[in-house]
Short mmCIF file of C-alpha atoms in Angstrom, two decimals:
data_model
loop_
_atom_site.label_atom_id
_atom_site.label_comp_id
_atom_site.label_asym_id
_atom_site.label_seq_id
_atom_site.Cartn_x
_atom_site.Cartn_y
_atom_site.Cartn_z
CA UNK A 593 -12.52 -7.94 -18.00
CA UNK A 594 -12.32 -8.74 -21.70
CA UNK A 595 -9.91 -11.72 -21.97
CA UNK A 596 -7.59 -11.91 -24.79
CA UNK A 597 -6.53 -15.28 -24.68
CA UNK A 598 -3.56 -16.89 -25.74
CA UNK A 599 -2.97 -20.71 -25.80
CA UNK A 600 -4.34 -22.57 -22.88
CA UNK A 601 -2.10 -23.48 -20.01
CA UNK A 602 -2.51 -27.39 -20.19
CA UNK A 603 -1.63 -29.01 -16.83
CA UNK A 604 -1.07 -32.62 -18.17
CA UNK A 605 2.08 -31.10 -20.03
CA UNK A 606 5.56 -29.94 -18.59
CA UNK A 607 3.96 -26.93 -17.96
CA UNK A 608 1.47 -28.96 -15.24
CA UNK A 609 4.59 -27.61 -12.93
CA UNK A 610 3.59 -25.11 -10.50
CA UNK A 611 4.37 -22.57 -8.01
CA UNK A 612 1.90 -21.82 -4.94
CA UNK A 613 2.55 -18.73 -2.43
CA UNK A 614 0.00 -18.51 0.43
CA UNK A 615 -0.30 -15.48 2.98
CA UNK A 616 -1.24 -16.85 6.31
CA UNK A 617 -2.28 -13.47 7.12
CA UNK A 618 -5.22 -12.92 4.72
CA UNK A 619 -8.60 -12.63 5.49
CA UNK A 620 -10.05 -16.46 4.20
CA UNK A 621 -6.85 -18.14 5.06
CA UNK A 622 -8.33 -19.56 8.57
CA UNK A 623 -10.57 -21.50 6.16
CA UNK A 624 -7.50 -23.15 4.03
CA UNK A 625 -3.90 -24.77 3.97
CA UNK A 626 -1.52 -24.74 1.90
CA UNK A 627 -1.44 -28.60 1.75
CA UNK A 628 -5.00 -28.40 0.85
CA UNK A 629 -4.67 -25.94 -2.08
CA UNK A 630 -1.84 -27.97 -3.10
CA UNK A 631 -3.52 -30.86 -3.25
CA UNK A 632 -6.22 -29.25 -5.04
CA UNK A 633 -3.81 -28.14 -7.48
CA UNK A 634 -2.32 -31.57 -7.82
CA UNK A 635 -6.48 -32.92 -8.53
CA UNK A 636 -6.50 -30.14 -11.42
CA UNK A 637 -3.66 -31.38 -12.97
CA UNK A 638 -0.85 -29.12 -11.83
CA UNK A 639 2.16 -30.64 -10.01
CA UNK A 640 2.72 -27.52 -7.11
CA UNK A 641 5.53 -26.61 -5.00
CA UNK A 642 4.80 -24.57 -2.02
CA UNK A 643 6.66 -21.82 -0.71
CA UNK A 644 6.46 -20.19 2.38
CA UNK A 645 7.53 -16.75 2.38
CA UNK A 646 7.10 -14.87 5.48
CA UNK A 647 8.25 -11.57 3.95
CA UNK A 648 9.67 -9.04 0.66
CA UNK A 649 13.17 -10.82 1.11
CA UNK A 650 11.41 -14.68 1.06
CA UNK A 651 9.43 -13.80 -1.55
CA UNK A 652 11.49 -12.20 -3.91
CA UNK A 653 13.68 -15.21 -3.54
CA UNK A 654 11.27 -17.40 -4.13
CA UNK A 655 9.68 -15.56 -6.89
CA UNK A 656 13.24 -15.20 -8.91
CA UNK A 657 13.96 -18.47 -10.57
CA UNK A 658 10.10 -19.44 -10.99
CA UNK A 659 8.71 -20.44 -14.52
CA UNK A 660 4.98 -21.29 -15.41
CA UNK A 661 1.84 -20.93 -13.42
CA UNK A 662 2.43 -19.71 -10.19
CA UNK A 663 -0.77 -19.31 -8.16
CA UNK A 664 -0.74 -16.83 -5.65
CA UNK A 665 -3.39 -17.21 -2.37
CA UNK A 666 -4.29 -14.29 -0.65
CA UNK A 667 -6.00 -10.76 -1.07
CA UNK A 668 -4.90 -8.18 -3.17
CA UNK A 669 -1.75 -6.97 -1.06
CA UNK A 670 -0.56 -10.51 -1.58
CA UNK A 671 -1.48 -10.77 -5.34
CA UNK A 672 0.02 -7.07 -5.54
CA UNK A 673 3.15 -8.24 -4.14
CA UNK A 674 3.39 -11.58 -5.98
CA UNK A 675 2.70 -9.22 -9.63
CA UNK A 676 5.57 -6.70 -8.64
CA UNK A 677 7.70 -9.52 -8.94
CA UNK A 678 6.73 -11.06 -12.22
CA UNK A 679 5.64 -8.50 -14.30
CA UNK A 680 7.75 -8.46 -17.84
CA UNK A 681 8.57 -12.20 -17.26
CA UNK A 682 6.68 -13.83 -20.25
CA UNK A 683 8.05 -17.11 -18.89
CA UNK A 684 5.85 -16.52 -16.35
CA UNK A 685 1.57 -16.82 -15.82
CA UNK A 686 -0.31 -15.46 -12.90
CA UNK A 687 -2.92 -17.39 -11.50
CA UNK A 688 -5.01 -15.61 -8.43
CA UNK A 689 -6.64 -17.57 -5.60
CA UNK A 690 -8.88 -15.09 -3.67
CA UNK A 691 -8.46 -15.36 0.28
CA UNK A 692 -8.51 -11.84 1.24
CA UNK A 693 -11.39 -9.40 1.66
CA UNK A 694 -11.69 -6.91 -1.45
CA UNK A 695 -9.94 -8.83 -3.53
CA UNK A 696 -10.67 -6.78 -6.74
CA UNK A 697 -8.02 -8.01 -8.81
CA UNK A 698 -9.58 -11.64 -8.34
CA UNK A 699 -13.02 -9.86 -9.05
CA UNK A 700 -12.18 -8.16 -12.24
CA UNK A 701 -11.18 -11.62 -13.53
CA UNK A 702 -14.57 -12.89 -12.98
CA UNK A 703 -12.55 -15.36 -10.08
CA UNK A 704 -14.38 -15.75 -6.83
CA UNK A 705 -15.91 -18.30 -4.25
CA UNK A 706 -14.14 -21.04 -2.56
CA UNK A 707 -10.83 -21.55 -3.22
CA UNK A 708 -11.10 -25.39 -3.94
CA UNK A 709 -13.91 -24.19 -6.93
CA UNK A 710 -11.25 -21.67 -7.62
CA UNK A 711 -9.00 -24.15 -8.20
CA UNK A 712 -10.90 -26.76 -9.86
CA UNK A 713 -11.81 -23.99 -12.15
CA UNK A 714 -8.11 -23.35 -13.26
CA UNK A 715 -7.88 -26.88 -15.33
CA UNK A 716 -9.13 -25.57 -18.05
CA UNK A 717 -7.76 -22.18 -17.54
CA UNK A 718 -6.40 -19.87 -20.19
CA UNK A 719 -4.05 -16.98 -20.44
CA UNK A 720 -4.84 -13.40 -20.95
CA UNK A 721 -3.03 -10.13 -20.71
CA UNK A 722 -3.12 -7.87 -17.93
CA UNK A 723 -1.82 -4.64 -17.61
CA UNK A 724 -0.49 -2.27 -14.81
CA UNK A 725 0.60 1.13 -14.30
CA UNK A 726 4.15 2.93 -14.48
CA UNK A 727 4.39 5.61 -12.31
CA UNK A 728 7.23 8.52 -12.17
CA UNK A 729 7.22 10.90 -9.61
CA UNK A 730 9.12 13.25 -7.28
CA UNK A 731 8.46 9.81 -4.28
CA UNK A 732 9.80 7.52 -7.20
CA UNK A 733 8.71 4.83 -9.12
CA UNK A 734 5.88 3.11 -8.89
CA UNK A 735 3.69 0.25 -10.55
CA UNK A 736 -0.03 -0.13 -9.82
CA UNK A 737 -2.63 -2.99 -10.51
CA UNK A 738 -5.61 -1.17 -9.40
CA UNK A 739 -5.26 2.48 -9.55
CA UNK A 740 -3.43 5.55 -8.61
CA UNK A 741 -5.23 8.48 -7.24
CA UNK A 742 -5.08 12.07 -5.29
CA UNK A 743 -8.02 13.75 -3.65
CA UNK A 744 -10.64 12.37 -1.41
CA UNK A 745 -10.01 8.81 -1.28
CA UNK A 746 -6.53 8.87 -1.24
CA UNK A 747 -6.50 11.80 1.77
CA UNK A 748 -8.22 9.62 3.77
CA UNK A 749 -6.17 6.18 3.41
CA UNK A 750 -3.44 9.20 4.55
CA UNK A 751 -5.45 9.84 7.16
CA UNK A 752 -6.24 6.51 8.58
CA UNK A 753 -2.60 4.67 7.64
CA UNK A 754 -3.59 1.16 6.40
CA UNK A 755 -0.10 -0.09 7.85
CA UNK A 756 -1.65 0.15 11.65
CA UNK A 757 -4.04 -2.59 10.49
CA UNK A 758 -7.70 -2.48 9.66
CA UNK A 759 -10.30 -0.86 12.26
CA UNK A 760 -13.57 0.95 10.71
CA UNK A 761 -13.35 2.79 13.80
CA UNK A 762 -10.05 4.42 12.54
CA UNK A 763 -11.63 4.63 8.87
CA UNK A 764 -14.51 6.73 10.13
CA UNK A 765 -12.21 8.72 12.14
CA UNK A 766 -9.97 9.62 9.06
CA UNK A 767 -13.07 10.51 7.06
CA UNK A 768 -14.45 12.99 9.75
CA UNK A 769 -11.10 14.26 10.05
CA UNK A 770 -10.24 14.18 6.30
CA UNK A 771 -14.37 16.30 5.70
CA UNK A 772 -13.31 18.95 8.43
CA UNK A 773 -10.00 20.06 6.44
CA UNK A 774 -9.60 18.83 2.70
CA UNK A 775 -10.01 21.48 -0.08
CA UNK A 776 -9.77 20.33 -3.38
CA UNK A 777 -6.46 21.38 -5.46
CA UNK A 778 -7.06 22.85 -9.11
CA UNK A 779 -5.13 20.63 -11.43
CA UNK A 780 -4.84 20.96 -14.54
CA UNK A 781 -4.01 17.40 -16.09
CA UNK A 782 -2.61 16.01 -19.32
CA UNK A 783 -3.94 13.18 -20.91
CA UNK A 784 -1.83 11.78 -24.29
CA UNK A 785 -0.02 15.09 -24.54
CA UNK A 786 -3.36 17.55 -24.63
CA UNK A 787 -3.87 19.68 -21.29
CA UNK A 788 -7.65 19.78 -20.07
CA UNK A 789 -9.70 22.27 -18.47
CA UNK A 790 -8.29 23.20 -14.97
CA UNK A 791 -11.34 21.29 -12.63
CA UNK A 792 -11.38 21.46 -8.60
CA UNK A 793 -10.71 17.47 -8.24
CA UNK A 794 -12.58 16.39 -5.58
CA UNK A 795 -11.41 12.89 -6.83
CA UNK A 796 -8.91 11.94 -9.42
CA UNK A 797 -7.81 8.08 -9.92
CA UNK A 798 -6.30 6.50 -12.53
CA UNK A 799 -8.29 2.82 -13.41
CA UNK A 800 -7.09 -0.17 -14.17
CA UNK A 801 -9.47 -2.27 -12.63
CA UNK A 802 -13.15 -1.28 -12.41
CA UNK A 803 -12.98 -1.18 -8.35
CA UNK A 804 -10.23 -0.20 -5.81
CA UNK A 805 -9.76 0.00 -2.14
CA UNK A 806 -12.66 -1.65 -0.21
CA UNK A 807 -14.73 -2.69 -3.31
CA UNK A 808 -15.23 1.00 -4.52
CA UNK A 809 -17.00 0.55 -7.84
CA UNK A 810 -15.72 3.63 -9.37
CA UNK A 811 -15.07 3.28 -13.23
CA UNK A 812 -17.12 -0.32 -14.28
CA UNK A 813 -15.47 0.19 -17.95
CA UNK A 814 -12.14 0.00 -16.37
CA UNK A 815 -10.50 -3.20 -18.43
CA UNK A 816 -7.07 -3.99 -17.74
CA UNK A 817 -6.36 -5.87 -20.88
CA UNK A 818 -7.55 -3.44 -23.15
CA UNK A 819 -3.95 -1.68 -23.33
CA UNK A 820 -5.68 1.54 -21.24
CA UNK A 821 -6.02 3.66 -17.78
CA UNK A 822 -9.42 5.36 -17.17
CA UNK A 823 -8.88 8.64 -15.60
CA UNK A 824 -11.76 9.38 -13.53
CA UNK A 825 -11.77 12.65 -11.73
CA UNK A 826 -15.03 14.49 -9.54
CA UNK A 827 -15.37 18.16 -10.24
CA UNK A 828 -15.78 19.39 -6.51
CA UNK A 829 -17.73 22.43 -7.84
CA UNK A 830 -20.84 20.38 -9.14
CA UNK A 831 -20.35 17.91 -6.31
CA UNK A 832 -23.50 15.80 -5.52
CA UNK A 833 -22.57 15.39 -1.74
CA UNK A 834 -21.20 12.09 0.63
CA UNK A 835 -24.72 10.74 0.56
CA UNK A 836 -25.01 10.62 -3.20
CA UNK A 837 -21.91 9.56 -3.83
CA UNK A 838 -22.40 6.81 -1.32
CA UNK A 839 -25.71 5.63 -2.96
CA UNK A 840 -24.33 5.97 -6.82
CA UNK A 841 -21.50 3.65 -5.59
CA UNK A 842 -23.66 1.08 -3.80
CA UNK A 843 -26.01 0.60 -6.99
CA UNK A 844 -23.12 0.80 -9.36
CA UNK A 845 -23.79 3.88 -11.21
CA UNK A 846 -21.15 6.06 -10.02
CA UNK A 847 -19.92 7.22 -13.56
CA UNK A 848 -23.38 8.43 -14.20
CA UNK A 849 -23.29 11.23 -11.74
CA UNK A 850 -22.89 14.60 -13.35
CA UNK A 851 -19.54 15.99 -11.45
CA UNK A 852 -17.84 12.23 -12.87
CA UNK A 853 -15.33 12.70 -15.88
CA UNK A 854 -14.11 8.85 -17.13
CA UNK A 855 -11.79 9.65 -20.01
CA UNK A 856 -9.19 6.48 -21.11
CA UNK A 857 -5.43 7.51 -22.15
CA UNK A 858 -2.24 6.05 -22.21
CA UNK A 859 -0.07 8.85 -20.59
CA UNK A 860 -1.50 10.67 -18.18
CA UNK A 861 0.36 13.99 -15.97
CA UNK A 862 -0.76 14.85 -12.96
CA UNK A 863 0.51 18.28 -11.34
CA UNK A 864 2.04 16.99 -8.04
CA UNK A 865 2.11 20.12 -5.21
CA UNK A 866 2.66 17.75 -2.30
CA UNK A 867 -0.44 16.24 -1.33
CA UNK A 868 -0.81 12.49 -0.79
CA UNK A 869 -1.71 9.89 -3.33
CA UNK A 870 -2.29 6.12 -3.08
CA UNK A 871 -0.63 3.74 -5.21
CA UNK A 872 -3.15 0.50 -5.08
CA UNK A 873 -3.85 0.14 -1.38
CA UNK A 874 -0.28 1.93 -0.07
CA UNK A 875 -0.23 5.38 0.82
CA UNK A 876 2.67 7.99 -0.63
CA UNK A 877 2.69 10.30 2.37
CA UNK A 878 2.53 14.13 1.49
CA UNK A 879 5.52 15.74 1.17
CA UNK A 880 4.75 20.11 1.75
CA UNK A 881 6.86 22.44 -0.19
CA UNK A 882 7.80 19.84 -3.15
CA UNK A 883 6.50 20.10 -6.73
CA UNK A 884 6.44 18.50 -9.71
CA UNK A 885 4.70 16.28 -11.70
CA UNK A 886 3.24 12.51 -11.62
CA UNK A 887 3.63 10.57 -14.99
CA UNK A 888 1.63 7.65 -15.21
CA UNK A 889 1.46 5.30 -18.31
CA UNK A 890 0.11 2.12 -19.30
CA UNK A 891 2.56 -0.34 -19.19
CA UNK A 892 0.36 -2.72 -21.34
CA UNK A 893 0.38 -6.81 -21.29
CA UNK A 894 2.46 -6.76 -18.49
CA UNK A 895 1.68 -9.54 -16.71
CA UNK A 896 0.03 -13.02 -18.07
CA UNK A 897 -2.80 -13.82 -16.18
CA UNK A 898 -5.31 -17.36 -15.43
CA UNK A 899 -8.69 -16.92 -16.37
CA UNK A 900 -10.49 -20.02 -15.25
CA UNK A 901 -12.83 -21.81 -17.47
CA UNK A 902 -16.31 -21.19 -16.81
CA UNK A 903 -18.80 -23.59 -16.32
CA UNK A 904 -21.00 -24.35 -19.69
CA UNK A 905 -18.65 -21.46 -21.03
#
């Protein structure tokens, strides 16, 4: 991510007042507390309170009347949460603490490693601007942090139902299932008001971050304080095949493959004829016989984010 920063949070101040939420549930939390981030809060220079929120309805409630950092531990379902909750509140400055298992949020703010380095990082910490996604469609509304996609990916998470828990045996299920069946809709998008070329998406997400679901590297220009989505859609008809993809994302050069489109746009309309989409790492189930279309726009500087000092930096 390119930071933007804006003056530093200073913990020795009134603002050394802090909020922590920790998910008991995520991946690295058998290796922490919540007493022991606090305290390691406390050693940076923050004065935390915890709260425990064992649901939507706790934390919403304990997210309402909150001002200043509030640093939120847990993977990117948590941090997801947590931002649905703050974003437009310039009162208000998200700090992550990485405890889950993707955790690309965390990773697109160069924040990773043990959360007591996390934390030791964040007294120096400064603020920067991150956006999100504003989604209308015929589900709803929506906001993303990650990305919002149709196609491949998101037919799959369909498939395998991420609310039944995680299994790889499921996930490879899905994707045999998902190969067997899926044939790629023509869409014909809009991006900024100008309608493209119709193209046989294989893939189509809409980046904020440079990675979404289980690390999938698939726009590394993505920035999410740049005030842009990146629009990344796989033209089935010059697909590469599984096995390429695969490889291109493993060594990071996904974009270079010649079926990959990146294009970055502020408004972008997506022809919705029921199929499934994701929105971050929740699935919108399909919904035959409805049609319409799925606006999504850059809702920019939504959230203020911590961006911990780097060593020698």
């Amino acid at each position: 991510m390119t930071a933007h920063p804006v003056p530093a949070v200073s913990p020795g101040s009134a603002q050394g007042a802090a909020t922590l939420i920790f998910n008991a549930g995520a991946g690295g939390s058998s290796h922490s507390s919540p007493e022991a981030l606090a305290e390691a809060l406390h050693h940076a220079g923050y004065r935390p309170v915890y709260r425990a929120t064992d649901g939507e309805a706790d934390l919403r409630a304990a997210l309402a009347d909150v001002s200043g950092p509030v640093f939120v531990a847990g993977g990117d379902g948590t941090v997801r949460a947590a931002a649905l909750h703050l974003a437009g509140r310039a009162d208000v400055t998200l700090g992550i603490i990485p405890m889950g298992t993707a955790n690309n949020v965390a990773r697109t703010l160069g924040i990773a490693g043990d959360p007591q380095a996390v934390i030791a990082a964040y007294a120096g910490a400064q603020a920067a601007p991150f956006d999100l996604g504003r989604v209308t469609a015929p589900w709803g509304q929506d906001v993303f942090l990650e990305a919002l996609g149709c196609g491949l990916f998101a037919e799959v998470m369909a498939a395998y139902d991420p609310q039944q828990g995680k299994s790889p045996l499921r996930a490879v299920g899905a994707l045999g299932e998902v190969m067997r069946a899926f044939t790629p809709p023509p869409l014909t998008l809009t991006l900024d008001g100008v309608a493209q070329p119709p193209l046989d998406c294989l893939l189509l997400e809409v980046m904020n971050t440079p990675a979404t679901g289980p690390r999938l590297p698939l726009c590394s220009g993505a920035d999410p304080g740049d005030g842009l989505l990146n629009v990344v859609r796989v033209d089935a008809r010059d697909g590469e095949g599984l096995l390429t993809y695969a490889a291109a994302l493993a060594a990071g050069d996904f974009a270079q493959l010649p079926s990959v489109t990146s294009t970055p746009a502020r408004c972008t309309e997506i022809p919705y004829c029921g199929q499934p989409f994701h929105v971050d790492g929740e699935v919108r189930p399909a919904r035959p016989d409805t049609f319409g279309v799925v606006r999504v726009e850059v809702w920019a500087a939504a959230l203020r984010v911590l961006v911990p000092a780097v060593e020698g930096g």
